Coordinates of N, CA, C and O in Angstrom, one line a residue:
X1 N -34.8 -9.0 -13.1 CA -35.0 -7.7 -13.6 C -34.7 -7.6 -15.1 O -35.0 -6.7 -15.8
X2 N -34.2 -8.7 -15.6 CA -34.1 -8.8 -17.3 C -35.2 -9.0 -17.8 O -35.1 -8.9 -19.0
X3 N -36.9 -9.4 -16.9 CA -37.6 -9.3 -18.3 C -38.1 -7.8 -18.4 O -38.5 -6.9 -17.6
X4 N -38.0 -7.9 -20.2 CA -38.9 -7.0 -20.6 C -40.0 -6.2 -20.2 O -41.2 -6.7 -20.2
X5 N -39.7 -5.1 -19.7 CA -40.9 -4.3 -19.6 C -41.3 -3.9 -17.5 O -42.2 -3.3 -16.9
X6 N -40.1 -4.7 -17.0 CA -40.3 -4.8 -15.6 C -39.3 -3.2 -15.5 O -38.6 -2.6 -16.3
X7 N -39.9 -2.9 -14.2 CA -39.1 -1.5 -14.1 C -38.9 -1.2 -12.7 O -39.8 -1.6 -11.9
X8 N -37.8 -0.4 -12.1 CA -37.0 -0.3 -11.0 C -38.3 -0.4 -9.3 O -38.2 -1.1 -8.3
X9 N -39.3 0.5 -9.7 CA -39.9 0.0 -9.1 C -41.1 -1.5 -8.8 O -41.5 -2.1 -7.8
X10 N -41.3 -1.5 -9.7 CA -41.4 -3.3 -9.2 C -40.5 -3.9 -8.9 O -40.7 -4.7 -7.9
X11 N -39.2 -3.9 -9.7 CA -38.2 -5.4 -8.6 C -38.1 -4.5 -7.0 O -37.7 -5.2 -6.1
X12 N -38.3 -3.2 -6.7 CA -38.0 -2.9 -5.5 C -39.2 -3.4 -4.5 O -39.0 -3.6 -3.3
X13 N -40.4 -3.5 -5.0 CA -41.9 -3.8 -4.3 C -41.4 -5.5 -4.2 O -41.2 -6.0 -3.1
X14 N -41.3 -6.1 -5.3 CA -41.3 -7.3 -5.3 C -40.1 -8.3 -4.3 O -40.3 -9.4 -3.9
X15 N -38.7 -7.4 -4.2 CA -37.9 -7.6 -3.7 C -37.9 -7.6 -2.3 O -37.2 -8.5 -1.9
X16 N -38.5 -6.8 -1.3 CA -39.1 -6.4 0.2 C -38.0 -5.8 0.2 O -37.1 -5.7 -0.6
X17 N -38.4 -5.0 1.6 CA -37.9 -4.1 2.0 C -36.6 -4.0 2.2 O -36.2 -2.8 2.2
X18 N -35.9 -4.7 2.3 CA -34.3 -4.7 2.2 C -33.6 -4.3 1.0 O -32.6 -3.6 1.1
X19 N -34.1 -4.6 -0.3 CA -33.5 -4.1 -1.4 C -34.0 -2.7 -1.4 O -33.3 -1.7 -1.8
X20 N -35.7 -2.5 -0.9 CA -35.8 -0.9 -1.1 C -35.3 0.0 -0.3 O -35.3 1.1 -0.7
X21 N -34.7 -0.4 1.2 CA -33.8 0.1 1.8 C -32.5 0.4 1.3 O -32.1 1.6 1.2
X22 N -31.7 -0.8 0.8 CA -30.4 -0.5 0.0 C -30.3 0.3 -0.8 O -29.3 1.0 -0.7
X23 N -31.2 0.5 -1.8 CA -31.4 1.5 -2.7 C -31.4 2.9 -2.3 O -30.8 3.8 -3.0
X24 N -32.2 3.2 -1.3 CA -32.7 4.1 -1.1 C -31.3 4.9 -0.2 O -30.8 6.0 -0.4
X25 N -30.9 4.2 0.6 CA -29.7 4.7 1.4 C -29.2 5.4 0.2 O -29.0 6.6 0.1
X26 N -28.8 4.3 -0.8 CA -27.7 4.5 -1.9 C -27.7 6.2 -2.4 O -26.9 7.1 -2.4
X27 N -29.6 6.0 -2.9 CA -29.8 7.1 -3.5 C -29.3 8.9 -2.8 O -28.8 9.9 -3.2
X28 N -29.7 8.3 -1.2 CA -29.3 9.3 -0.2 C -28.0 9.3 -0.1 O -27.9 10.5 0.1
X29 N -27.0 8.8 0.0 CA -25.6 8.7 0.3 C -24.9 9.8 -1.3 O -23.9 10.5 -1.4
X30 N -25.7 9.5 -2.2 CA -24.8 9.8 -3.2 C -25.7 11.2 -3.7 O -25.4 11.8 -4.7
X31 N -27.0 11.5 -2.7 CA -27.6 12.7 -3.0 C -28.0 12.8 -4.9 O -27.7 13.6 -5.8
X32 N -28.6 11.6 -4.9 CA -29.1 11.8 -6.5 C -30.2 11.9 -6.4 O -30.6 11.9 -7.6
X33 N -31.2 12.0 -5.7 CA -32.8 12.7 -5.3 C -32.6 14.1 -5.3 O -33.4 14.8 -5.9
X34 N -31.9 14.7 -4.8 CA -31.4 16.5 -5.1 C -31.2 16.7 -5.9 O -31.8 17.6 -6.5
X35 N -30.2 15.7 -6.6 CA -29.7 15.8 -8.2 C -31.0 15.8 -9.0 O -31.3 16.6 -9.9
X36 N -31.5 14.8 -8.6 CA -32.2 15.0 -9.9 C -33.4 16.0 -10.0 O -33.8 16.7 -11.0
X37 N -34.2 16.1 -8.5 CA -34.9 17.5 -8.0 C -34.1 18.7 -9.3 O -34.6 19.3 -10.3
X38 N -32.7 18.6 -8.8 CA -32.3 20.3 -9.6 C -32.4 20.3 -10.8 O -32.3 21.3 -11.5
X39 N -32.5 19.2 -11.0 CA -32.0 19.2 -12.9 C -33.5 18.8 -12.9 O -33.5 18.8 -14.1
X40 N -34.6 18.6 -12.7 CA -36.1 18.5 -13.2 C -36.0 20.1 -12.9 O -35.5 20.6 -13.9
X41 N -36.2 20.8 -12.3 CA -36.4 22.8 -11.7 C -35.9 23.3 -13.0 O -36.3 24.3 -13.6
X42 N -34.7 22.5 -13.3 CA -34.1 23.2 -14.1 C -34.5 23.5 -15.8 O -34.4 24.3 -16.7
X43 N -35.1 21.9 -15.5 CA -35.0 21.8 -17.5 C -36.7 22.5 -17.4 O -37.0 23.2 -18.3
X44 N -37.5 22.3 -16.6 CA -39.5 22.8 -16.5 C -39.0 24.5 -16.6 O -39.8 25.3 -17.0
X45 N -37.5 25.2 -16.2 CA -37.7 26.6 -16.2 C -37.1 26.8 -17.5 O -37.5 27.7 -18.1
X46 N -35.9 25.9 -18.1 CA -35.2 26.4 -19.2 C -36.8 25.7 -20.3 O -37.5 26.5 -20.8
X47 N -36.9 24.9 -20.2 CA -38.0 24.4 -21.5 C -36.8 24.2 -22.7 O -37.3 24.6 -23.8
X48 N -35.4 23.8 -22.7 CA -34.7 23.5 -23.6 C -35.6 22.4 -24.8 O -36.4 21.4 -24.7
X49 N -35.0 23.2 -26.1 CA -35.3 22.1 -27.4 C -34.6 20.6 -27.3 O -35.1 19.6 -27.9
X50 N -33.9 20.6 -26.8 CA -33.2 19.2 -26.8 C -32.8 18.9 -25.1 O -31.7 19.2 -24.7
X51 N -34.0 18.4 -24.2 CA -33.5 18.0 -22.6 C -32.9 17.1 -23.3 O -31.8 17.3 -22.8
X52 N -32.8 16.2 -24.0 CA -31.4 15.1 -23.6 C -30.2 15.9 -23.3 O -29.5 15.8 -22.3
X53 N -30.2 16.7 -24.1 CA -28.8 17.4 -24.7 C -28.3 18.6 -23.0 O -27.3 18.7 -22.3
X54 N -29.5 19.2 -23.1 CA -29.4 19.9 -21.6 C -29.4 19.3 -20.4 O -29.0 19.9 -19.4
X55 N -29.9 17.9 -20.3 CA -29.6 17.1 -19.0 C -28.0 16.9 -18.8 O -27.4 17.0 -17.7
X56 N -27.5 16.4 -20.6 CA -26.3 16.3 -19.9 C -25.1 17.3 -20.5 O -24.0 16.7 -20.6
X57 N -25.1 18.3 -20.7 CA -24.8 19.3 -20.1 C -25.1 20.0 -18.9 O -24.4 20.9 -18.4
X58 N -25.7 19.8 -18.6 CA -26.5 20.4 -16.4 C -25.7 19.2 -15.7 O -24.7 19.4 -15.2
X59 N -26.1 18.1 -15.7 CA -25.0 17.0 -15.2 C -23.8 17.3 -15.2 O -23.3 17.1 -14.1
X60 N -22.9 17.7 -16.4 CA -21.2 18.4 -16.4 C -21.4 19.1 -15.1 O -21.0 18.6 -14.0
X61 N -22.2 20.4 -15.4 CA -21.5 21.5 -14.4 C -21.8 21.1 -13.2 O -20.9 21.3 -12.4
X62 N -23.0 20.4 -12.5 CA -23.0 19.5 -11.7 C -21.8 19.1 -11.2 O -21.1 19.6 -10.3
X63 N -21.8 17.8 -12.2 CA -20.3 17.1 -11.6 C -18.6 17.7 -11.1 O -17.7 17.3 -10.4
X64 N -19.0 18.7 -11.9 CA -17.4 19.8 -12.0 C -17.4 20.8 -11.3 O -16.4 21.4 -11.0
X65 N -18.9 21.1 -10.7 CA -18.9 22.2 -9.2 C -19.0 21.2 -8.1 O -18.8 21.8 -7.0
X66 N -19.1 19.7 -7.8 CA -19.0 19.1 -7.1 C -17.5 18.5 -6.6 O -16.9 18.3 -5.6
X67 N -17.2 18.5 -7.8 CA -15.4 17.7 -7.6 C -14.4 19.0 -7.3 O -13.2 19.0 -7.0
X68 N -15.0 19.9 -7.3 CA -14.3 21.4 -7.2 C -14.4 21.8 -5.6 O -13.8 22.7 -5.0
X69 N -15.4 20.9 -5.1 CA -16.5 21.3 -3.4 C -16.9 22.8 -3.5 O -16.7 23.6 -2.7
X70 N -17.6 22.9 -4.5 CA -18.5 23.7 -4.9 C -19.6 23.3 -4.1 O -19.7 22.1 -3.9
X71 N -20.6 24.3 -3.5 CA -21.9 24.1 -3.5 C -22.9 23.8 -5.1 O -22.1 24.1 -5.9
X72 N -23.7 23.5 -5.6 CA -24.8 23.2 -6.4 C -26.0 23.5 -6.2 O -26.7 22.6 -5.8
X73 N -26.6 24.8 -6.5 CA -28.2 25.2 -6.1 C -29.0 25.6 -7.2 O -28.2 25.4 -8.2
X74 N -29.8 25.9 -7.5 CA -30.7 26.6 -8.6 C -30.8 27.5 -8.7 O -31.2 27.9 -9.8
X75 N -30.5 28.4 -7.5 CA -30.7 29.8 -6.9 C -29.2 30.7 -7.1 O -28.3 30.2 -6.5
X76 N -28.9 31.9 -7.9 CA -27.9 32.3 -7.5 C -28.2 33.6 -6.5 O -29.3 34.0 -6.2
X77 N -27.0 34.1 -6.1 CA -27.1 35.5 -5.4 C -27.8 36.6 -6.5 O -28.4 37.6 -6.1
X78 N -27.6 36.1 -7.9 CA -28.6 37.6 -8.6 C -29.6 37.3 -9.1 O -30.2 38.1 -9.9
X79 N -30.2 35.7 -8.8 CA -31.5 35.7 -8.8 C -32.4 35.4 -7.5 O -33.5 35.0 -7.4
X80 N -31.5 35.8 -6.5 CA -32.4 36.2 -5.2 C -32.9 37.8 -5.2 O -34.0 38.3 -5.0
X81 N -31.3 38.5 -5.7 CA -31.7 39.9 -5.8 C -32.6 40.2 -6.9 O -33.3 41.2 -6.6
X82 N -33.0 39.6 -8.0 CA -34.0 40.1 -8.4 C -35.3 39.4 -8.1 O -36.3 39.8 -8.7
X83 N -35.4 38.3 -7.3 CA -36.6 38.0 -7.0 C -37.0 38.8 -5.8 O -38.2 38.8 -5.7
X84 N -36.3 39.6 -4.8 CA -36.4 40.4 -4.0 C -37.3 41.5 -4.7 O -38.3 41.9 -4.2
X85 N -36.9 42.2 -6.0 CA -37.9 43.1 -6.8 C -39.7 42.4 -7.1 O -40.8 42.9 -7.1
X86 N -39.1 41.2 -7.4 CA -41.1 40.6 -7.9 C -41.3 41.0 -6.3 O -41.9 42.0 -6.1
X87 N -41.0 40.3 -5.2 CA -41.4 41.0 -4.0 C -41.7 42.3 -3.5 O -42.8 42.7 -3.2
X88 N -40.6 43.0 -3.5 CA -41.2 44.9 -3.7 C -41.9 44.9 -4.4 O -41.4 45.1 -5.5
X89 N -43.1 44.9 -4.4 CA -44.2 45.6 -5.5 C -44.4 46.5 -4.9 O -45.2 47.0 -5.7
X90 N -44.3 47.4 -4.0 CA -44.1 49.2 -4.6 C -43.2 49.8 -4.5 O -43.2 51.0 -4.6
X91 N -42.1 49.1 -4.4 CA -40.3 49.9 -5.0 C -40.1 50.4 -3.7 O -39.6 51.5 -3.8
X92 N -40.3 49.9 -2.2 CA -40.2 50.9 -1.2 C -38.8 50.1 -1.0 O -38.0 50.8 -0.4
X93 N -38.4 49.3 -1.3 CA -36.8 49.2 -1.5 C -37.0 47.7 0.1 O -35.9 47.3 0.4
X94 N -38.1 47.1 0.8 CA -38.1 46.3 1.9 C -39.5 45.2 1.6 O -40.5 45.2 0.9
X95 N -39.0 44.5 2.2 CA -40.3 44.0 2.0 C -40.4 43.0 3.3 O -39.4 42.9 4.0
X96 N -41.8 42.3 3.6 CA -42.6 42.0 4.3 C -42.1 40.3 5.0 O -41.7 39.3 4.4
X97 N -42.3 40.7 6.7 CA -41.5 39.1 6.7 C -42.7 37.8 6.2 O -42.6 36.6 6.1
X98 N -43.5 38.6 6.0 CA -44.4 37.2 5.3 C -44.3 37.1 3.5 O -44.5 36.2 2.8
X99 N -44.0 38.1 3.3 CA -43.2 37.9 1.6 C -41.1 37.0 2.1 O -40.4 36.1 1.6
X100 N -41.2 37.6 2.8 CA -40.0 36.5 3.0 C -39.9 35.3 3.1 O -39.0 34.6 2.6
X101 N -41.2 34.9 3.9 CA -41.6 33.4 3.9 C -41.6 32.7 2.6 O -41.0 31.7 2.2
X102 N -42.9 33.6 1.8 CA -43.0 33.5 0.6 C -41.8 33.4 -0.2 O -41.7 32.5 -1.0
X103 N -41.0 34.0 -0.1 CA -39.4 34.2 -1.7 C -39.0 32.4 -1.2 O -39.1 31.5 -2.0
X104 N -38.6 32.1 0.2 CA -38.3 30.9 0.4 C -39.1 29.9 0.1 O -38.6 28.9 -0.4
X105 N -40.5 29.8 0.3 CA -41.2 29.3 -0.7 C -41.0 28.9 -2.0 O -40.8 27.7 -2.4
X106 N -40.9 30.0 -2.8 CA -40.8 29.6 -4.0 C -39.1 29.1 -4.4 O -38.8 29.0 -5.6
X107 N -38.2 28.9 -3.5 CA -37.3 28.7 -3.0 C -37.0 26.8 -3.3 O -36.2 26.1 -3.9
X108 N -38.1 26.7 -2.8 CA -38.4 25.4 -2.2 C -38.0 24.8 -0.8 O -37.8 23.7 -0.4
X109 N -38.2 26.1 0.1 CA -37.6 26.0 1.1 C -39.1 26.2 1.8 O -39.8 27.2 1.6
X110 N -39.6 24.8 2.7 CA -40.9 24.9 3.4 C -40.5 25.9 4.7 O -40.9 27.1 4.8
X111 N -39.8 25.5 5.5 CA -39.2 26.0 6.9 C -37.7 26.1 6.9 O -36.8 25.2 6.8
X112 N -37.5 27.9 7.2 CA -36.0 28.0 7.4 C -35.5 27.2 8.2 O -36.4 26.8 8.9
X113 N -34.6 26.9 8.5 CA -33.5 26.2 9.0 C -32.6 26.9 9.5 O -32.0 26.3 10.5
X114 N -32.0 28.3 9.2 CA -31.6 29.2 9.8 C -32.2 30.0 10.6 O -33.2 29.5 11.1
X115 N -32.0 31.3 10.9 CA -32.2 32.4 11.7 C -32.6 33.2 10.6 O -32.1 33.3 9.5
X116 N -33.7 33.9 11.3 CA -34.7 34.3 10.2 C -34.7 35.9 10.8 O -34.7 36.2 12.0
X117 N -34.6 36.7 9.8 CA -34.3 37.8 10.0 C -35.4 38.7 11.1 O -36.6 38.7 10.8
X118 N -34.7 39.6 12.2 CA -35.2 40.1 13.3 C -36.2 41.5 12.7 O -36.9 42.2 13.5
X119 N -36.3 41.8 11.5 CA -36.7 42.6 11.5 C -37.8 43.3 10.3 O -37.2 43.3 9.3
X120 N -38.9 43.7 10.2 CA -39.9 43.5 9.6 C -40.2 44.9 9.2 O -40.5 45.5 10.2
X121 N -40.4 45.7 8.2 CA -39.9 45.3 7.0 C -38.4 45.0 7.0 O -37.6 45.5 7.7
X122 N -38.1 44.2 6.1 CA -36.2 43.5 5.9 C -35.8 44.4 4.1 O -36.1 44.0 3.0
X123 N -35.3 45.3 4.3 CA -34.6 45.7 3.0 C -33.7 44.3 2.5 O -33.6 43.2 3.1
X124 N -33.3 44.8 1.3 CA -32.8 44.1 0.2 C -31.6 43.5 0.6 O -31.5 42.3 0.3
X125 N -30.8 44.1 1.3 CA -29.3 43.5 1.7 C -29.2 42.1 3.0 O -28.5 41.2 3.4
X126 N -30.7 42.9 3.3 CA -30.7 41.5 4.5 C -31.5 40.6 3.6 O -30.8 39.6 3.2
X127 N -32.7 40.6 3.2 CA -33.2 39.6 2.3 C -32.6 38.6 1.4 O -33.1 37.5 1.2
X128 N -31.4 39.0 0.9 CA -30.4 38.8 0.0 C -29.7 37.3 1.0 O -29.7 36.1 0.8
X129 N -29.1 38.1 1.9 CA -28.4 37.5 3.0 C -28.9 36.5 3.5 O -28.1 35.5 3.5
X130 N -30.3 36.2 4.0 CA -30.8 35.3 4.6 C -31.4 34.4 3.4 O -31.2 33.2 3.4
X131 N -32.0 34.9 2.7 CA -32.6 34.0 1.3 C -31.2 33.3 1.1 O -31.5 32.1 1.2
X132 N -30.2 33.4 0.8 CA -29.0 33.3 0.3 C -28.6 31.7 0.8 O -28.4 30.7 0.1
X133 N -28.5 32.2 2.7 CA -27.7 31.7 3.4 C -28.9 30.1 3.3 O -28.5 29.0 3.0
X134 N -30.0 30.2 3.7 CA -30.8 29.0 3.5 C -30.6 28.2 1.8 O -30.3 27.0 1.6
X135 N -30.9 29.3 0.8 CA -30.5 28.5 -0.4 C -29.1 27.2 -0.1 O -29.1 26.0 -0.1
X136 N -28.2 28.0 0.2 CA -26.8 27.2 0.7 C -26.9 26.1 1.4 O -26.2 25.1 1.3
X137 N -27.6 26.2 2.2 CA -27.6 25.3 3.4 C -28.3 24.3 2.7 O -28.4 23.3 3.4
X138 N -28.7 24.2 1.7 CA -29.7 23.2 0.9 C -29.1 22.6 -0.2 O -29.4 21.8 -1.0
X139 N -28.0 23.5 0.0 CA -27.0 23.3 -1.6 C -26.3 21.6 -1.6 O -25.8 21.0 -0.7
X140 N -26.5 21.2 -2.6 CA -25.8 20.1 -2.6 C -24.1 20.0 -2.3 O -23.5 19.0 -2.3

């Protein structure tokens, strides 16, 4: 892998499946495909002047809400609650369990994993709740 110009995926092709196995566990064991998932979400929504500089800064708080057994998401509780509003589009204060599907959607969440709220229209406090509770469960 020292010559010039070879790159992680070819010595992994070239290597068979054992070393792409090893790797890959690794990558899973130490949840750096999440990691890096969050920190790509992150820097396409910030559009920071300097990603070097914002990568590793997002990496700190990362690592310091991790060593803390922090959860790590993209999502907080007050930007569920206001994405609950782009969903209300007529301010009736609820919205639709197929807009719910949708919020998790844009979530990055294909299929809840939890329990999905019993009731159609779902006001804000439950939306909140269950949007919330899946965000977490995804949380690093």
């Amino acid at each position: 892998m020292s010559e010039k110009g070879s790159s992680v995926s070819e010595f992994l092709q070239s290597s068979g499946n054992d070393h792409r196995q090893v790797a890959l566990d690794y990558l899973e064991k130490h949840k750096l495909l999440q990691i890096f998932e969050l920190l790509g979400a992150k820097i396409a929504m910030s559009k920071p002047n300097d990603p070097q500089d914002f990568l590793l800064q997002e990496l700190s708080k990362v690592s310091a809400l991790l060593q803390r057994g922090q959860p790590v998401t993209l999502f907080t509780e007050k930007d569920i609650q206001t994405m609950f509003g782009f969903f209300d589009i007529t301010g009736k204060g609820t919205v639709s369990l197929q807009q719910y599907f949708k919020a998790l959607n844009a979530c990055g969440i294909d299929y809840p994993e939890l329990s999905v709220p019993e009731t159609d229209p779902i006001d804000k406090k439950t939306f909140v709740k269950f949007v919330m509770a899946e965000v977490m469960n995804k949380a690093l």
